[in-house]
mmCIF file with all atom_site columns, C-alpha atoms in Angstrom:
data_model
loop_
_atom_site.group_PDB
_atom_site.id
_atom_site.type_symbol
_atom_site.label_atom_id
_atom_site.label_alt_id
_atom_site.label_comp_id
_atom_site.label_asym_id
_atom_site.label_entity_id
_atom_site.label_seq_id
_atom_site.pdbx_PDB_ins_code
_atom_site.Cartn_x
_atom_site.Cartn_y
_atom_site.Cartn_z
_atom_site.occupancy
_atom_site.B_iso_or_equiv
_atom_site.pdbx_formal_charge
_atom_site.auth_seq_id
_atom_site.auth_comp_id
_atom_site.auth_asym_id
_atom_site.auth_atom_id
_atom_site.pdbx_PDB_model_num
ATOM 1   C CA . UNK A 1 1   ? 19.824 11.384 -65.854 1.00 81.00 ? 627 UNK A CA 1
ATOM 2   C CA . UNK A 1 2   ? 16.433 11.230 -67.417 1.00 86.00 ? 628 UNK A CA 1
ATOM 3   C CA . UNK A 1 3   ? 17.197 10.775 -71.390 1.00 94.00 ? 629 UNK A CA 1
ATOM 4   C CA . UNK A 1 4   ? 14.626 8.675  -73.194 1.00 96.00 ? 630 UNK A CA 1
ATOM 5   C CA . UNK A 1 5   ? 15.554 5.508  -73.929 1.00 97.00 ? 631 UNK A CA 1
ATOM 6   C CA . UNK A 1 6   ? 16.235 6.467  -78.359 1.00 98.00 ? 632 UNK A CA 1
ATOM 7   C CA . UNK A 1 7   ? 18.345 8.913  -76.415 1.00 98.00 ? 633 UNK A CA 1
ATOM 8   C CA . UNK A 1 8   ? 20.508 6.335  -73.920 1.00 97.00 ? 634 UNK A CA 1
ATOM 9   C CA . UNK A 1 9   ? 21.257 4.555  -77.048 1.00 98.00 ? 635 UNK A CA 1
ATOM 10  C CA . UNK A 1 10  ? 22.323 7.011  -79.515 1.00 98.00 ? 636 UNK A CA 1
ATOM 11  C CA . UNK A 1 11  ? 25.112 8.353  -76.610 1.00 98.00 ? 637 UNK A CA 1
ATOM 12  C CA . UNK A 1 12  ? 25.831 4.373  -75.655 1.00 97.00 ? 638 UNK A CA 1
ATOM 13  C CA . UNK A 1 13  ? 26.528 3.689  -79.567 1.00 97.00 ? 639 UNK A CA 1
ATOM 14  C CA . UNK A 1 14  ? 28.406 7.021  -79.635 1.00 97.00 ? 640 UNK A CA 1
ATOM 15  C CA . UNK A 1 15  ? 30.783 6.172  -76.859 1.00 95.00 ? 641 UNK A CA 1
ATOM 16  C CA . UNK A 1 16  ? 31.055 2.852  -77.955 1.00 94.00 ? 642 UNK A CA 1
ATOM 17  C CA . UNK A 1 17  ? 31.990 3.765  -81.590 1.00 93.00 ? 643 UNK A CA 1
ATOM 18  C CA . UNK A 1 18  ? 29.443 1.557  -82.413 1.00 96.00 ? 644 UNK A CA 1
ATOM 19  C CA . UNK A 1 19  ? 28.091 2.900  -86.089 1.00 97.00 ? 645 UNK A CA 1
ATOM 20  C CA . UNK A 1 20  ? 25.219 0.061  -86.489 1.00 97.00 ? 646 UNK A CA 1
ATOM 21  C CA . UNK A 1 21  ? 23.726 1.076  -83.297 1.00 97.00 ? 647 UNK A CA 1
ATOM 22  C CA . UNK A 1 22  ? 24.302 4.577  -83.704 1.00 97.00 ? 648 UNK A CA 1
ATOM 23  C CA . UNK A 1 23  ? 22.534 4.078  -87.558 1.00 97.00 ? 649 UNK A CA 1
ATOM 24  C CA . UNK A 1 24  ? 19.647 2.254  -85.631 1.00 98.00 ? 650 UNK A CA 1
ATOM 25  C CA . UNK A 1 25  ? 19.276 5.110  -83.371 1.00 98.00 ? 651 UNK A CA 1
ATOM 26  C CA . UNK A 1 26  ? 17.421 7.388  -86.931 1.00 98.00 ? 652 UNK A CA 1
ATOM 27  C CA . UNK A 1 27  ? 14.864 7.624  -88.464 1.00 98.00 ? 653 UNK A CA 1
ATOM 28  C CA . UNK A 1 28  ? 14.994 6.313  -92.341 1.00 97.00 ? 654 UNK A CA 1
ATOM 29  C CA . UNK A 1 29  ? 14.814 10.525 -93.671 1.00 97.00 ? 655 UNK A CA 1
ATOM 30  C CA . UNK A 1 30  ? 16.034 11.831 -90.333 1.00 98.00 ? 656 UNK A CA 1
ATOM 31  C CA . UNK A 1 31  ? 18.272 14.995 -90.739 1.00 98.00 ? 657 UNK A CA 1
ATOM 32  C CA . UNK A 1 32  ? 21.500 15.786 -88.579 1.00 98.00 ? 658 UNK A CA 1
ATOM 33  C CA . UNK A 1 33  ? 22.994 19.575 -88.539 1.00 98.00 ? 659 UNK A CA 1
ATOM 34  C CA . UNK A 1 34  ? 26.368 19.900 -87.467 1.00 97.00 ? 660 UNK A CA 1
ATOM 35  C CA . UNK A 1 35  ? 28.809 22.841 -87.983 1.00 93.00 ? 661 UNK A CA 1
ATOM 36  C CA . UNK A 1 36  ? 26.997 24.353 -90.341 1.00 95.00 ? 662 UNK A CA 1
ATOM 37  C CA . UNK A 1 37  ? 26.109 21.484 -92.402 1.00 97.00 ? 663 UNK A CA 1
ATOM 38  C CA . UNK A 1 38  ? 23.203 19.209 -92.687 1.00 98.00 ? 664 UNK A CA 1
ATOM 39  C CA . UNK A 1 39  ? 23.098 15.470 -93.273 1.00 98.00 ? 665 UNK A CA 1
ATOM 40  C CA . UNK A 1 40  ? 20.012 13.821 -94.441 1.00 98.00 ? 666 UNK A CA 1
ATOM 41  C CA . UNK A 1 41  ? 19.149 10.314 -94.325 1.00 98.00 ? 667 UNK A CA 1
ATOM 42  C CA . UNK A 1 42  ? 20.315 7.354  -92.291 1.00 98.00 ? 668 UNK A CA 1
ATOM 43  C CA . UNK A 1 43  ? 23.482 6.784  -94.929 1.00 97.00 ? 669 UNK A CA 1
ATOM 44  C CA . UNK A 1 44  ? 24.748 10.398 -94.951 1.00 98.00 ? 670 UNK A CA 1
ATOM 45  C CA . UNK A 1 45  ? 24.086 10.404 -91.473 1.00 98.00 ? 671 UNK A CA 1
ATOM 46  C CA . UNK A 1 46  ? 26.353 7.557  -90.492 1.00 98.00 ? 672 UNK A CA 1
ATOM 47  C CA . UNK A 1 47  ? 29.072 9.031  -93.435 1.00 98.00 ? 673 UNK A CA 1
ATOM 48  C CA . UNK A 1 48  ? 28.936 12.218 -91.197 1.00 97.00 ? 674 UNK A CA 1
ATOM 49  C CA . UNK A 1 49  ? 29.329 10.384 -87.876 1.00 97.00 ? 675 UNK A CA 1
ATOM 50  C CA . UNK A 1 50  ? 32.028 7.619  -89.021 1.00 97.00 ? 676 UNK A CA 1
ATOM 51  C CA . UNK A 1 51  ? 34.252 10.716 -90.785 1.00 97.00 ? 677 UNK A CA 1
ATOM 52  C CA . UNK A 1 52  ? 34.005 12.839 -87.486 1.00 96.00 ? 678 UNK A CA 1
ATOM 53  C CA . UNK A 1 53  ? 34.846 10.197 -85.292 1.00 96.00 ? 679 UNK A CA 1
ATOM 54  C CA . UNK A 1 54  ? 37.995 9.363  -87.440 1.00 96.00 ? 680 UNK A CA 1
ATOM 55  C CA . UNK A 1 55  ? 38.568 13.104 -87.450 1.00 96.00 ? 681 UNK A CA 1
ATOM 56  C CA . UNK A 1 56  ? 38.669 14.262 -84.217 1.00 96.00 ? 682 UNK A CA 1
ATOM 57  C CA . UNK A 1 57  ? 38.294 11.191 -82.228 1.00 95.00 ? 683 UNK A CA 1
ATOM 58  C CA . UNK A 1 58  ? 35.856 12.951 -80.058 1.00 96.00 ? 684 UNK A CA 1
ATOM 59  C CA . UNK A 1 59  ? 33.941 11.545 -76.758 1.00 96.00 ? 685 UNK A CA 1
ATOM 60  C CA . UNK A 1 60  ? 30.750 13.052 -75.733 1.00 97.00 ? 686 UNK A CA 1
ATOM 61  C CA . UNK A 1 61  ? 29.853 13.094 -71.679 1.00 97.00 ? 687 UNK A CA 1
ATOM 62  C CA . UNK A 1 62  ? 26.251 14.332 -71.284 1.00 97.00 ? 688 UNK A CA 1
ATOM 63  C CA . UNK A 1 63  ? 25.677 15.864 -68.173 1.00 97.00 ? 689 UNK A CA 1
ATOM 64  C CA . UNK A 1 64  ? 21.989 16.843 -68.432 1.00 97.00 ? 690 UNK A CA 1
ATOM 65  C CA . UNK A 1 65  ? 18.590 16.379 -69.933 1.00 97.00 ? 691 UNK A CA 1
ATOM 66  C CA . UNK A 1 66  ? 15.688 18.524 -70.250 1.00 97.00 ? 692 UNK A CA 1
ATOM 67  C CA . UNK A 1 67  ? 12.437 16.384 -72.231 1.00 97.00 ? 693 UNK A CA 1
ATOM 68  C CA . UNK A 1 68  ? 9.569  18.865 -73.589 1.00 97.00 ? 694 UNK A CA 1
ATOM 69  C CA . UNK A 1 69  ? 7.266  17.069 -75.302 1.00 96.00 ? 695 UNK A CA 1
ATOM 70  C CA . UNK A 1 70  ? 8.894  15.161 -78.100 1.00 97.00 ? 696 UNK A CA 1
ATOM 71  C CA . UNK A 1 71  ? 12.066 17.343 -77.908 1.00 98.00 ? 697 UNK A CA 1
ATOM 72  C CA . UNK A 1 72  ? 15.215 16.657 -75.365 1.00 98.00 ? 698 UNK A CA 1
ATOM 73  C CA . UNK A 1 73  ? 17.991 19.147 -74.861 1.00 98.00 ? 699 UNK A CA 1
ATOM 74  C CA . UNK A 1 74  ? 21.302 17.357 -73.819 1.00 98.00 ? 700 UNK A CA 1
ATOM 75  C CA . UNK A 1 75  ? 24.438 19.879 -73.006 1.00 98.00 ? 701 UNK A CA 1
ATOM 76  C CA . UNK A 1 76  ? 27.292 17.432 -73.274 1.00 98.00 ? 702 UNK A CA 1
ATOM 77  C CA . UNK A 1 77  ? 31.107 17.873 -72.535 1.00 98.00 ? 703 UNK A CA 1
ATOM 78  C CA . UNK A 1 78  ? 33.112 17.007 -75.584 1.00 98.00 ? 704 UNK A CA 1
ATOM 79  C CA . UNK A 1 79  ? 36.520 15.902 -75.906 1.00 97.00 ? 705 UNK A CA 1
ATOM 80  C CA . UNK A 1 80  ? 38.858 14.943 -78.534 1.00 96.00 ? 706 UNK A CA 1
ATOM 81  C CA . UNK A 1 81  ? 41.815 16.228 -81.239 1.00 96.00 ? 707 UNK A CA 1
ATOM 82  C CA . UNK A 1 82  ? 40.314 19.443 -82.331 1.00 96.00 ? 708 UNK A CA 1
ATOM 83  C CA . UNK A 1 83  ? 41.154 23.077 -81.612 1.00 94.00 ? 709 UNK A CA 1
ATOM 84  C CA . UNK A 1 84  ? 39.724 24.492 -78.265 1.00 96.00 ? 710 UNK A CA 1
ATOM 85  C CA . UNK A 1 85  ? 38.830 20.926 -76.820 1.00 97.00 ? 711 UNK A CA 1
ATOM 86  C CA . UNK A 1 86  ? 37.168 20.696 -74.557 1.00 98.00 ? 712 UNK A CA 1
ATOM 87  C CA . UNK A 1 87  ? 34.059 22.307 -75.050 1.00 98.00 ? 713 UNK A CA 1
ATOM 88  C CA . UNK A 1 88  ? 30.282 22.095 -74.320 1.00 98.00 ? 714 UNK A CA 1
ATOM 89  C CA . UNK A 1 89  ? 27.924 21.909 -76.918 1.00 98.00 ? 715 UNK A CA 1
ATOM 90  C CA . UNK A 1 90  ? 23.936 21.192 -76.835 1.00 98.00 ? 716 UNK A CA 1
ATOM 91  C CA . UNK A 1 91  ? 22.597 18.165 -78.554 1.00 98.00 ? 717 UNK A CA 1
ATOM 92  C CA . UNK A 1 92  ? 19.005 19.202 -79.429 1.00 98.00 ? 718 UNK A CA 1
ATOM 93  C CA . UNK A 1 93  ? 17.088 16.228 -80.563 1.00 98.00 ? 719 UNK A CA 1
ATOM 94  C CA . UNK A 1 94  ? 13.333 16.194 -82.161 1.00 98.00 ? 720 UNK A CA 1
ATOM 95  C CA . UNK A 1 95  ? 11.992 12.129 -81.596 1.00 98.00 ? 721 UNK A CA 1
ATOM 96  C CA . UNK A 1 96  ? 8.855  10.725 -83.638 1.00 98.00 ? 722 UNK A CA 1
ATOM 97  C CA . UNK A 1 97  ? 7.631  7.136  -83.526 1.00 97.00 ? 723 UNK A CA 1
ATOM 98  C CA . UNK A 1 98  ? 10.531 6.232  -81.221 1.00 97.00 ? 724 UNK A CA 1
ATOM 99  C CA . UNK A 1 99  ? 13.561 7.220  -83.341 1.00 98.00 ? 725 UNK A CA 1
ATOM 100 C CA . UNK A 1 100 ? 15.493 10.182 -83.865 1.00 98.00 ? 726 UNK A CA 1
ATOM 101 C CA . UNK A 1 101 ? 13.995 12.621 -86.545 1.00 98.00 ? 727 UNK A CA 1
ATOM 102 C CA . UNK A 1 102 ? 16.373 15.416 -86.357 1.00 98.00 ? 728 UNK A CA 1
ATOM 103 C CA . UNK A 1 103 ? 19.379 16.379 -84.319 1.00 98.00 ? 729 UNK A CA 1
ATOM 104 C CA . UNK A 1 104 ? 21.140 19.890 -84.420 1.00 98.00 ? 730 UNK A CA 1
ATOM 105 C CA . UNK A 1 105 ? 24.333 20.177 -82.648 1.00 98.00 ? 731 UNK A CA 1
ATOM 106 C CA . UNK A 1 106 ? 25.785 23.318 -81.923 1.00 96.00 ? 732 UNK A CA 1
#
């Protein structure tokens, strides 16, 4: 699959429940929407990610990637102890200077 690398390694640190790598994947202001909530900054972004991983103990399988410019689309199967599991949902990521500026999932 063609992901840009910032991409690879935010999925790699995700799978790997790795929340340094997954913190070096952002931007210092990025901003992360999830579920109807956003999460600004690379500190309330990891809060976010470390508290849903505990949560739900979710793993994310991308199975696609469409690049446009400085924007990638990733659908992803995602699995883990919440209602309806499994389901697809679409990682749409915004990248500047090489790291992750925003990321809505949904």
């Amino acid at each position: 699959m063609d992901m840009p690398d910032i991409v690879n390694m935010y999925f790699d640190a995700d799978s790997g429940s790795n929340a340094d790598a997954l913190s070096e994947t952002f931007a210092i202001e990025a901003v992360v929407e999830d579920e109807g909530s956003r999460h600004q900054g690379v500190v309330a972004i990891r809060e976010w990610w470390v508290a849903a991983k505990e949560a739900t103990q979710y793993v994310s399988e991308p199975f696609e990637s469409t690049v446009d410019g400085n924007k990638v689309l990733v659908p992803a199967k995602v699995g883990g102890q919440f209602p309806g599991s499994p389901v697809t949902l679409s990682y749409a990521f915004t990248i500047k200077d090489g790291k992750i500026a925003w990321l809505e999932i949904r």
